[in-house]
Coordinates of C-alpha atoms and ligand atoms in Angstrom, one line a residue:
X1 CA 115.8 54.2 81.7
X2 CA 116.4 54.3 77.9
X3 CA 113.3 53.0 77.4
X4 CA 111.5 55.5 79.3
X5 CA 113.4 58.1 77.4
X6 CA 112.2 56.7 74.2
X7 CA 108.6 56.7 75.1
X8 CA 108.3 60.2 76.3
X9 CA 110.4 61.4 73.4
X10 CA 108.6 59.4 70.9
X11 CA 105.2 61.1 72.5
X12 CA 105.7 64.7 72.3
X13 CA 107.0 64.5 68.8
X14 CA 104.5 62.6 67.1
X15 CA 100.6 62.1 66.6
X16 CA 99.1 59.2 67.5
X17 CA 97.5 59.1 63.4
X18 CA 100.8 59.8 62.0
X19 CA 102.2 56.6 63.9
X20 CA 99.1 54.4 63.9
X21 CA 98.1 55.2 59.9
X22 CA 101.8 53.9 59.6
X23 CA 101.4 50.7 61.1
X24 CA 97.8 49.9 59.6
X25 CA 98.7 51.6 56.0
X26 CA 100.7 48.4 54.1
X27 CA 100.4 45.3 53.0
X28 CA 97.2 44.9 54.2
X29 CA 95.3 47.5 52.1
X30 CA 97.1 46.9 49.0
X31 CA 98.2 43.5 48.6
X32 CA 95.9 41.6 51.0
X33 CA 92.5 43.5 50.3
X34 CA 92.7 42.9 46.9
X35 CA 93.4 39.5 46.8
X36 CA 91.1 38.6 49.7
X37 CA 88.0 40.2 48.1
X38 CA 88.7 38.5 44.6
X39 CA 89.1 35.0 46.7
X40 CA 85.5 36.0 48.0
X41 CA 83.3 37.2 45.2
X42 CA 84.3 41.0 44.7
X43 CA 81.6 43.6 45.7
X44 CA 79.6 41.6 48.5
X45 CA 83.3 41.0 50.4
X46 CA 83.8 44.7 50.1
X47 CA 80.5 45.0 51.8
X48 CA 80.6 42.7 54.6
X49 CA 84.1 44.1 55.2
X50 CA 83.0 47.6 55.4
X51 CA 80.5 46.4 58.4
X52 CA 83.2 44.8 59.8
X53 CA 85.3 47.8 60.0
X54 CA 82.4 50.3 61.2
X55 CA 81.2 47.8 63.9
X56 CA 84.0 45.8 65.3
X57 CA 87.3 47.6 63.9
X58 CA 86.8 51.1 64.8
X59 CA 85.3 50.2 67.9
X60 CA 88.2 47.6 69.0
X61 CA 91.1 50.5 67.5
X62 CA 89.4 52.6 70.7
X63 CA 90.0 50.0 73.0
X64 CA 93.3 49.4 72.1
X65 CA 94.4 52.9 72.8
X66 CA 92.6 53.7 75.4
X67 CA 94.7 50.4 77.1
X68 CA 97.8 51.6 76.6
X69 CA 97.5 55.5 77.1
X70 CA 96.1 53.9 80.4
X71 CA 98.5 51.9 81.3
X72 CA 101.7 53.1 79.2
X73 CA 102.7 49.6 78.7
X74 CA 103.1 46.7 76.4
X75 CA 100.0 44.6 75.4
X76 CA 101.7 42.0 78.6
X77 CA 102.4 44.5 81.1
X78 CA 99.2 46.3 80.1
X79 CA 96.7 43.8 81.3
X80 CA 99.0 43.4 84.1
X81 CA 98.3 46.8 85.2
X82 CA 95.0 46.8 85.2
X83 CA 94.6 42.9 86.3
X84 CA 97.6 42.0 88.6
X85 CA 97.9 38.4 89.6
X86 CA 94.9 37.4 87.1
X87 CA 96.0 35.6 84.1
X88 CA 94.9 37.8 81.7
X89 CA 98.3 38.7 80.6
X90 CA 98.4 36.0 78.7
X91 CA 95.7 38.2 76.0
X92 CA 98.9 40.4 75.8
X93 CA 101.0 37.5 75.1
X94 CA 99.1 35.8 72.6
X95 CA 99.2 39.5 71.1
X96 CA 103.1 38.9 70.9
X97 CA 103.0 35.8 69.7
X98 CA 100.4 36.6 66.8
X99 CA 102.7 39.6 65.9
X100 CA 105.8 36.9 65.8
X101 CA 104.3 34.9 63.4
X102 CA 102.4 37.7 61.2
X103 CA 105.9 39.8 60.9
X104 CA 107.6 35.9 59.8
X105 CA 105.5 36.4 56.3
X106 CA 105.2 39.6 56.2
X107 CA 109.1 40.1 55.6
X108 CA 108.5 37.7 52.9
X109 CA 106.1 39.5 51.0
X110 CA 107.8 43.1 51.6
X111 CA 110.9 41.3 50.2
X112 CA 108.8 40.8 47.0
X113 CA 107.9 44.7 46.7
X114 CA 111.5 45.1 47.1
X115 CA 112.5 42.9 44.4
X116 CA 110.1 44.5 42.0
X117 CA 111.8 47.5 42.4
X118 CA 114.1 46.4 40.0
X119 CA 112.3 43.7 38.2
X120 CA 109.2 46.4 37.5
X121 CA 111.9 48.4 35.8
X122 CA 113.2 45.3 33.3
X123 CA 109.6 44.6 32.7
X124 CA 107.7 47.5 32.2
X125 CA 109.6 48.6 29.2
X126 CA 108.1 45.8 26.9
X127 CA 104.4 45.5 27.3
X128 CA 104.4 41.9 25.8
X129 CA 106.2 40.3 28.9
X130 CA 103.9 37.8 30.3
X131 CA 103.4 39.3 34.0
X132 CA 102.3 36.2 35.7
X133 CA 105.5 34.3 34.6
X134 CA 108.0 36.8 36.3
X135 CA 106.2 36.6 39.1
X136 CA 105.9 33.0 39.2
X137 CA 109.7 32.9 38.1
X138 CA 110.5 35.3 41.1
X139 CA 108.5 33.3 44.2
X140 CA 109.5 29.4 42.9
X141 CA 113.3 30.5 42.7
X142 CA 115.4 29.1 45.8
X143 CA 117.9 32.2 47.2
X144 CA 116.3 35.0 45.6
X145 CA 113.2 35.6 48.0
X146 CA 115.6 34.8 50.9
X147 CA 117.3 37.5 50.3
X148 CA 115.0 40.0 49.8
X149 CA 113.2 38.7 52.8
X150 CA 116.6 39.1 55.1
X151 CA 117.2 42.7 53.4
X152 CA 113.9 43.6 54.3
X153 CA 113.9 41.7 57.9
X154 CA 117.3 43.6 58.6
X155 CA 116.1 47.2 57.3
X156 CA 113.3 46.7 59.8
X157 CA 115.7 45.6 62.8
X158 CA 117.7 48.5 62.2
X159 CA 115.0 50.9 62.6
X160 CA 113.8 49.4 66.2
X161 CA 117.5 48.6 67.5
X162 CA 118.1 52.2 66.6
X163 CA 114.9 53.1 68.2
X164 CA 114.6 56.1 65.8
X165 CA 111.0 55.2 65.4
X166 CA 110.6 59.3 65.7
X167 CA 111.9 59.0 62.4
X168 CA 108.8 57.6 60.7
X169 CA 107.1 60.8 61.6
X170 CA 108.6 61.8 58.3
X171 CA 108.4 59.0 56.7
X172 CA 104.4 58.9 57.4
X173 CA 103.8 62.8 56.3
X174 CA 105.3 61.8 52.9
X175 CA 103.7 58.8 52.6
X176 CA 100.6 59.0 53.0
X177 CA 99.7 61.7 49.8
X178 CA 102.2 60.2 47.9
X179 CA 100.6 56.8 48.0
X180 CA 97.2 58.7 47.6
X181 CA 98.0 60.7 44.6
X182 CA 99.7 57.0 42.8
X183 CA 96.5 55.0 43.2
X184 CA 94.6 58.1 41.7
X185 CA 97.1 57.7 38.7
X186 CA 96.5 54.5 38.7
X187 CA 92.7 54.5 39.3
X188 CA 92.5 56.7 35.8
X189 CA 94.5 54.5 34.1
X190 CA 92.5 51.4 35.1
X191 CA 89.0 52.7 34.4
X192 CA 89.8 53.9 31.0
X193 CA 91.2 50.5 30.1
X194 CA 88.6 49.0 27.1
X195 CA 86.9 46.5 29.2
X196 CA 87.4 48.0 32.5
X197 CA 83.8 48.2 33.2
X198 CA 83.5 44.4 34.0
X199 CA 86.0 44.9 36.8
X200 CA 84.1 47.9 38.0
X201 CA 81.2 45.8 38.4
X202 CA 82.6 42.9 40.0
X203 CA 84.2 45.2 42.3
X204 CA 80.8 47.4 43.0
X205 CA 77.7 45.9 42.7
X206 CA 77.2 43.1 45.2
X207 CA 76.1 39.6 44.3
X208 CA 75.2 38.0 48.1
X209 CA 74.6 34.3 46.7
X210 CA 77.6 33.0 46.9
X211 CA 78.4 34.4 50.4
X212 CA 78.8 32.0 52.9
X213 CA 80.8 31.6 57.1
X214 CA 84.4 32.2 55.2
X215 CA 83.2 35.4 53.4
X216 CA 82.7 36.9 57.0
X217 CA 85.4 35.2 58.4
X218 CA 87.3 36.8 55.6
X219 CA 86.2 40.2 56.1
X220 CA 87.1 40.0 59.6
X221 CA 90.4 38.7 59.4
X222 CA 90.8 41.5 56.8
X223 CA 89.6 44.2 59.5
X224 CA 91.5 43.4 62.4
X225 CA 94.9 42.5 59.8
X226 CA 94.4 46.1 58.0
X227 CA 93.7 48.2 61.1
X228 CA 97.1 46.9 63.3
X229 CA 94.4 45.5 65.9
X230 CA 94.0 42.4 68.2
X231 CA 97.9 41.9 68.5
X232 CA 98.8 45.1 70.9
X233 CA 100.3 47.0 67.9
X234 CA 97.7 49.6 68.6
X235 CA 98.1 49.3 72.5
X236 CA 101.9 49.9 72.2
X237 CA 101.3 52.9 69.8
X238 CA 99.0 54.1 72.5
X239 CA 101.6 53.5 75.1
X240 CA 103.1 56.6 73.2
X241 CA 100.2 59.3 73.1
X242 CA 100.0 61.7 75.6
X243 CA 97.0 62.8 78.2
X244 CA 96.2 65.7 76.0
X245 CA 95.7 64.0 72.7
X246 CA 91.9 62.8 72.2
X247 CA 91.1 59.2 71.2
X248 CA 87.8 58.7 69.1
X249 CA 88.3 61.6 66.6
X250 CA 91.8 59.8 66.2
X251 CA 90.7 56.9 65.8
X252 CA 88.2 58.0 63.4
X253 CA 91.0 59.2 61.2
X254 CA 93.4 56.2 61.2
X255 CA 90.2 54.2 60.2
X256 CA 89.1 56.2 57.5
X257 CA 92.5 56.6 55.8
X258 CA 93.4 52.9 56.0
X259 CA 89.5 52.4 54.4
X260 CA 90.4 54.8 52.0
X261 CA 92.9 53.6 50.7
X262 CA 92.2 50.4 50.4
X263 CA 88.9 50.8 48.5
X264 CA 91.2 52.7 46.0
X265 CA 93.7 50.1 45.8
X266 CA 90.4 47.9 44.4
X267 CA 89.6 50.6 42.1
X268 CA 93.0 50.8 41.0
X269 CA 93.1 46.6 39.9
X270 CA 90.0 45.2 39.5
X271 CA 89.1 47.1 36.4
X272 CA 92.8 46.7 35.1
X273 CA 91.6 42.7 36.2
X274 CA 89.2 41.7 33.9
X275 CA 90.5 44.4 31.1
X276 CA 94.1 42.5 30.5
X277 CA 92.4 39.2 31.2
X278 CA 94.0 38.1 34.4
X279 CA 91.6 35.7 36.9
X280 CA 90.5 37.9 40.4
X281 CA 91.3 35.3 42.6
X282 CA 94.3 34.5 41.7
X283 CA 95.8 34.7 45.3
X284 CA 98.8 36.6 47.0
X285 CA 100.5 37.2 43.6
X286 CA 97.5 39.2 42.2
X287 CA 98.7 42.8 42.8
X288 CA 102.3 42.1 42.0
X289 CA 100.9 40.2 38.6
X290 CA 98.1 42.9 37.5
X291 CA 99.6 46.2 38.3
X292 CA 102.9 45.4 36.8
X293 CA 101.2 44.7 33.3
X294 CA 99.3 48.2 34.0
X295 CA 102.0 50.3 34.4
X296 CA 103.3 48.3 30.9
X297 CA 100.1 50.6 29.3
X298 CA 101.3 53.8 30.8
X299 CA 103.6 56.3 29.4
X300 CA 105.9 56.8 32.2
X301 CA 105.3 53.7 33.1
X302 CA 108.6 52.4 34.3
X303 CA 108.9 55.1 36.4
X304 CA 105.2 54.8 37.9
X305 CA 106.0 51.6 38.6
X306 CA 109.3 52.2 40.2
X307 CA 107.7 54.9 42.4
X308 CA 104.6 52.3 43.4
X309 CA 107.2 49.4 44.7
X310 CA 109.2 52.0 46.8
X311 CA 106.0 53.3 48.4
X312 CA 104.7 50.1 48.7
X313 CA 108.0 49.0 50.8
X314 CA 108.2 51.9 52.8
X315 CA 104.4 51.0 53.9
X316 CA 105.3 47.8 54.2
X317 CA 108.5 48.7 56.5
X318 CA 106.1 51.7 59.0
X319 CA 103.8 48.2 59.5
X320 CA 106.8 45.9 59.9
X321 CA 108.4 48.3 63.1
X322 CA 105.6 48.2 64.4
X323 CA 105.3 44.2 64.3
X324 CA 108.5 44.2 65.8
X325 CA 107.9 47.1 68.3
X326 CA 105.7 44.9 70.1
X327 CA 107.5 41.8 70.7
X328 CA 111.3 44.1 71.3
X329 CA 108.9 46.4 73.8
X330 CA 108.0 43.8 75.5
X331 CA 111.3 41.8 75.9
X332 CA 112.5 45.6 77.4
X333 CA 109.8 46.1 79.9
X334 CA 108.9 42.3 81.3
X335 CA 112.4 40.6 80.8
X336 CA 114.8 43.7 81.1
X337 CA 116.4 42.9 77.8
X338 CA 118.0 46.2 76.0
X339 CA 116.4 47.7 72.8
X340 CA 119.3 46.3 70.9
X341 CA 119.7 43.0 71.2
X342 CA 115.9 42.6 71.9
X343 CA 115.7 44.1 68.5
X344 CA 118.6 41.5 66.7
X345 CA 117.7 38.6 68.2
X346 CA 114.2 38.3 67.7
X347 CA 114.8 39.8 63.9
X348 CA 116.8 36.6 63.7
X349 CA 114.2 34.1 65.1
X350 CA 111.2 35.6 63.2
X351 CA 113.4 35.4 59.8
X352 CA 113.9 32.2 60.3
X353 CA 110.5 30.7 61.5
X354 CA 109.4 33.2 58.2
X355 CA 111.4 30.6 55.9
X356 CA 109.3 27.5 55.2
X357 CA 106.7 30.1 53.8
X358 CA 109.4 31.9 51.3
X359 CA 110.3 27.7 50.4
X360 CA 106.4 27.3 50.2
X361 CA 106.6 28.2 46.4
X362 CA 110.0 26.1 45.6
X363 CA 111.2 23.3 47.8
X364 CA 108.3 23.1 50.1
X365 CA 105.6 23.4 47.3
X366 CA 103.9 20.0 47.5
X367 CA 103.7 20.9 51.6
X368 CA 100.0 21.8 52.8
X369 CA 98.6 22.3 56.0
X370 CA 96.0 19.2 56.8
X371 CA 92.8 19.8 56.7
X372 CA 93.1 23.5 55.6
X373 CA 94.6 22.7 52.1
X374 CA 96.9 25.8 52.3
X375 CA 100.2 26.6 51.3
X376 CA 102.8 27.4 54.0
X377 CA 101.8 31.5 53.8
X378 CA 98.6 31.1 53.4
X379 CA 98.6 28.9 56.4
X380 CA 100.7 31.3 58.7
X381 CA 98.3 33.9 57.1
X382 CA 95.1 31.8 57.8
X383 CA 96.0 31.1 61.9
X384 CA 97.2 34.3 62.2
X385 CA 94.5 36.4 60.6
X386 CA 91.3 34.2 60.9
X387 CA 92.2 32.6 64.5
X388 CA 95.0 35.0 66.5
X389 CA 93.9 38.4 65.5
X390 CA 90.1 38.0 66.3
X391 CA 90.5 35.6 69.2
X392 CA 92.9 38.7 70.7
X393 CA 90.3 41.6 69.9
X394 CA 87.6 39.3 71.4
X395 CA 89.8 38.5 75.1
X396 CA 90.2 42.5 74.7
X397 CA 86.6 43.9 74.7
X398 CA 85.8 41.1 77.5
X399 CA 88.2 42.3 79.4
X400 CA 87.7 45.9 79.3
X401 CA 84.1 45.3 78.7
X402 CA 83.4 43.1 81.9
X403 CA 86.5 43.2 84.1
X404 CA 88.5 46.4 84.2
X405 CA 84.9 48.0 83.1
X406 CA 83.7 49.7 80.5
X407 CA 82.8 52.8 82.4
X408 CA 86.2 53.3 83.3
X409 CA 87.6 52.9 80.0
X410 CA 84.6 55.8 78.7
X411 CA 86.3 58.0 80.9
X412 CA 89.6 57.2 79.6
X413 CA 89.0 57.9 76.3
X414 CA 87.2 61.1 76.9
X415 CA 89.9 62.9 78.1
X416 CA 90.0 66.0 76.0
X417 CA 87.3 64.3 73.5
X418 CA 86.3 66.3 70.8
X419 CA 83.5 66.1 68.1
X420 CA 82.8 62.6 68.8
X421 CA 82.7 61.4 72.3
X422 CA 82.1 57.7 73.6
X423 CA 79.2 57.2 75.2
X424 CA 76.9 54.5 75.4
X425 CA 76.8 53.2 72.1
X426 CA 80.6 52.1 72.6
X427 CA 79.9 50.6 75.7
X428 CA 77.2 48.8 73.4
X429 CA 79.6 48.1 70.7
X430 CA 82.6 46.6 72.9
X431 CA 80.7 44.9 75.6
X432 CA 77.9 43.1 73.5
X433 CA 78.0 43.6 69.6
X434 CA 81.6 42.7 69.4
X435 CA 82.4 40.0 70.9
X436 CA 78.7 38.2 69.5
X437 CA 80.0 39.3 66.0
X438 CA 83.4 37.7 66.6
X439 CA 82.4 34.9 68.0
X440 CA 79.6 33.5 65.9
X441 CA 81.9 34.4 63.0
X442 CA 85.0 32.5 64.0
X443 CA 82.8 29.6 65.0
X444 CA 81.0 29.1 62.1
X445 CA 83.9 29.9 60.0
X446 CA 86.1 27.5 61.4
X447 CA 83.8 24.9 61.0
X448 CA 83.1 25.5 57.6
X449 CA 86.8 25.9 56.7
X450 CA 87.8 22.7 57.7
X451 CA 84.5 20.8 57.5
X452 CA 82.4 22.4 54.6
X453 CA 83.8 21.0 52.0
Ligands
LIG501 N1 98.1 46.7 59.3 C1 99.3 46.3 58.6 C2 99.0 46.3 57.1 O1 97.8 46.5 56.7 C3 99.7 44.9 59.1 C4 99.8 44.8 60.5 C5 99.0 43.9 61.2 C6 100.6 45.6 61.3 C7 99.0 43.7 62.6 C8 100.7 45.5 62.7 C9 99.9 44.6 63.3 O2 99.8 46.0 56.3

């Protein structure tokens, strides 16, 4: 009964862009994008990704709320609805599982935004401090990542045992410009840089000879990691709209925004990249290395930087609840648990499954995963991104492709459609273009990540 309370509350006080820019705004667009596309070769990664998004993400976000408005479920109990006594349920529990593990590292790396707040402050005043090192010195240190990790972990458990999601309503509408207006600070102090105009080009004019299967396994993994999808976040989330709120315009929105902002959060460091010297692929640490020594250029800067780390968290922290939402909605609806300790216990387990990849950088550093060569968080982040989150989307647009039908779905999500409607190219798009896309791409990256040398 609480639970139903929450739902319908949660419903007529919020929009479904408000609550699903929050989960897909984070991490993904300004600490993963970044890094990904200077692992893969700059502008021909932004490319492929940007196909990605138009023809599998968008597409896939639709299906995923069109689910649960349907059913007003979890991802489980949704394909229960619409499937009973089939076992395609277990698409809804992968979708727990994956957001398990992808909330385990994600904890850790909010946990390092939060610990910049204060570190950005001691090294922004003196420009000469060498970036890289305090980064380094931060992640290879024992305790302190542990700590930030649980401090995030139990900010995030507090939110969903409270169940004041409502509250990030607020959170969202302040957000969102505030975020916006930063990376435009930051975008002009980038591009003026001297010798920002080799970043610019890395970033914008492709180079396709050195794309190969991982680039497009990249970009996909980036699509379906940025936009909340293939794990039920999105189905949950729809589980909260109501019958008058229309899906594809929404969609559109939530898509575009999360785009948006991540393109700018390339503008904002490649440039600043190349200008102060730093290597693009340096990894996970790249934003927290680069923008750090930018803000050191900046009048203000302290106090820019302060301002990005906070944002930064509180992204981090809309994206987080709803990581957790899933697997505590669940636990509610299929095993009767309440909201509370749903929320604690599994805050507890996913904190501690996170820890091998917060040791990954000090005790457990000369630990890879066979055959992938990967440290322990790019390893949770490789099965997660590049296996779970695809192989979910793909089970998804099967299912509502071929077995609860497409046709039915079309009329679900034109309820009250406005200025785009689906029609038959979405029909096109779910039953045959994406699963093809996904398919082909996970099998021939796969392959070539373990075999190609
Ligand atoms: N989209 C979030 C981000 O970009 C991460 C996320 C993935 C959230 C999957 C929910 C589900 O940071």
């Amino acid at each position: 009964m609480q639970d139903l309370n929450f739902r319908e509350s949660w419903a007529t006080r919020i929009g479904f862009i408000l609550a699903a820019s929050g989960s897909a705004v984070g991490l993904g667009n300004i600490w993963r994008f970044p890094y990904m596309t200077g692992e893969h070769g700059g502008a021909a990664f932004l490319v492929i990704y940007l196909v990605a998004i138009i023809l599998i993400g968008y597409p896939v976000m639709i299906n995923e709320v069109i689910l649960g408005r349907k059913t007003n479920k979890n991802p489980v109990g949704a394909f229960k609805a619409l499937a009973p006594n089939t076992p395609w349920w277990l698409v809804g529990a992968l979708g727990v599982f994956t957001g398990f593990v992808i909330l385990s590292y994600y904890s850790v790396v909010a946990g390092w935004s939060l610990a910049y707040i204060y570190k950005v402050v001691l090294s922004a005043t003196a420009a000469e401090i060498d970036h890289a090192e305090v980064f380094v010195g931060h992640i290879t240190s024992v305790w302190e990542p542990i700590i930030w990790q649980a401090i995030f972990m139990i900010l995030t458990v507090s939110i969903i045992a409270a169940g004041v999601v409502k509250g990030i309503q607020k959170w969202v509408t302040i957000l969102m410009p505030a975020i916006l207006v930063l990376l435009v600070i930051l975008i002009i102090r980038a591009v003026t840089l001297p010798g920002a105009g080799e970043g610019l080009a890395y970033y914008l004019q492709p180079n396709f000879g050195d794309v190969g299967p991982r680039t497009f396994l990249g970009a996909i993994s980036q699509a379906f990691f940025t936009l909340s999808l293939g794990m039920g976040a999105i189905i949950t989330y729809g589980s909260y709209l109501r019958e008058k709120d229309e899906i594809p315009g929404n969609s559109a929105s939530v898509v575009g925004l999360d785009t948006g902002i991540a393109i700018m959060a390339g503008l904002a460091i490649f440039p600043a990249v190349f200008a102060l010297g730093f290597s693009p692929d340096g990894g996970p640490g790249l934003v927290f290395i680069t923008l750090p020594a930018v803000f050191a250029e900046m009048p203000l800067g302290v106090l820019f930087g302060l301002l990005f780390f906070i944002l930064l968290s509180i992204a981090a922290l809309t994206s987080a609840i709803s990581l957790l939402e899933v697997v505590t909605a669940w636990l509610i609806d299929e095993k009767g648990w309440t909201r509370g300790s749903a929320a604690v216990t599994m805050g507890i387990i996913i904190f501690v499954v996170g820890l091998p990849t917060t040791l990954g950088y000090s005790v457990l550093s000369d630990v890879t995963f066979p055959g992938l060569g990967m440290d322990m968080l790019d390893t949770y982040d490789w099965f997660a991104n590049s296996i779970f989150l695809p192989l979910g989307g793909l089970l998804t647009a099967i299912f509502v492709g071929y077995i609860w039908g497409a046709r039915n779905a079309v009329q679900e999500g034109n309820k009250n459609a406005g200025l785009i409607s689906l029609g038959n190219w979405w029909v096109l798009l779910i039953r045959y273009v994406v699963p093809a896309l996904i398919l082909v791409i996970m099998i021939m990256g796969i392959y070539d990540t373990f075999f190609g040398g």
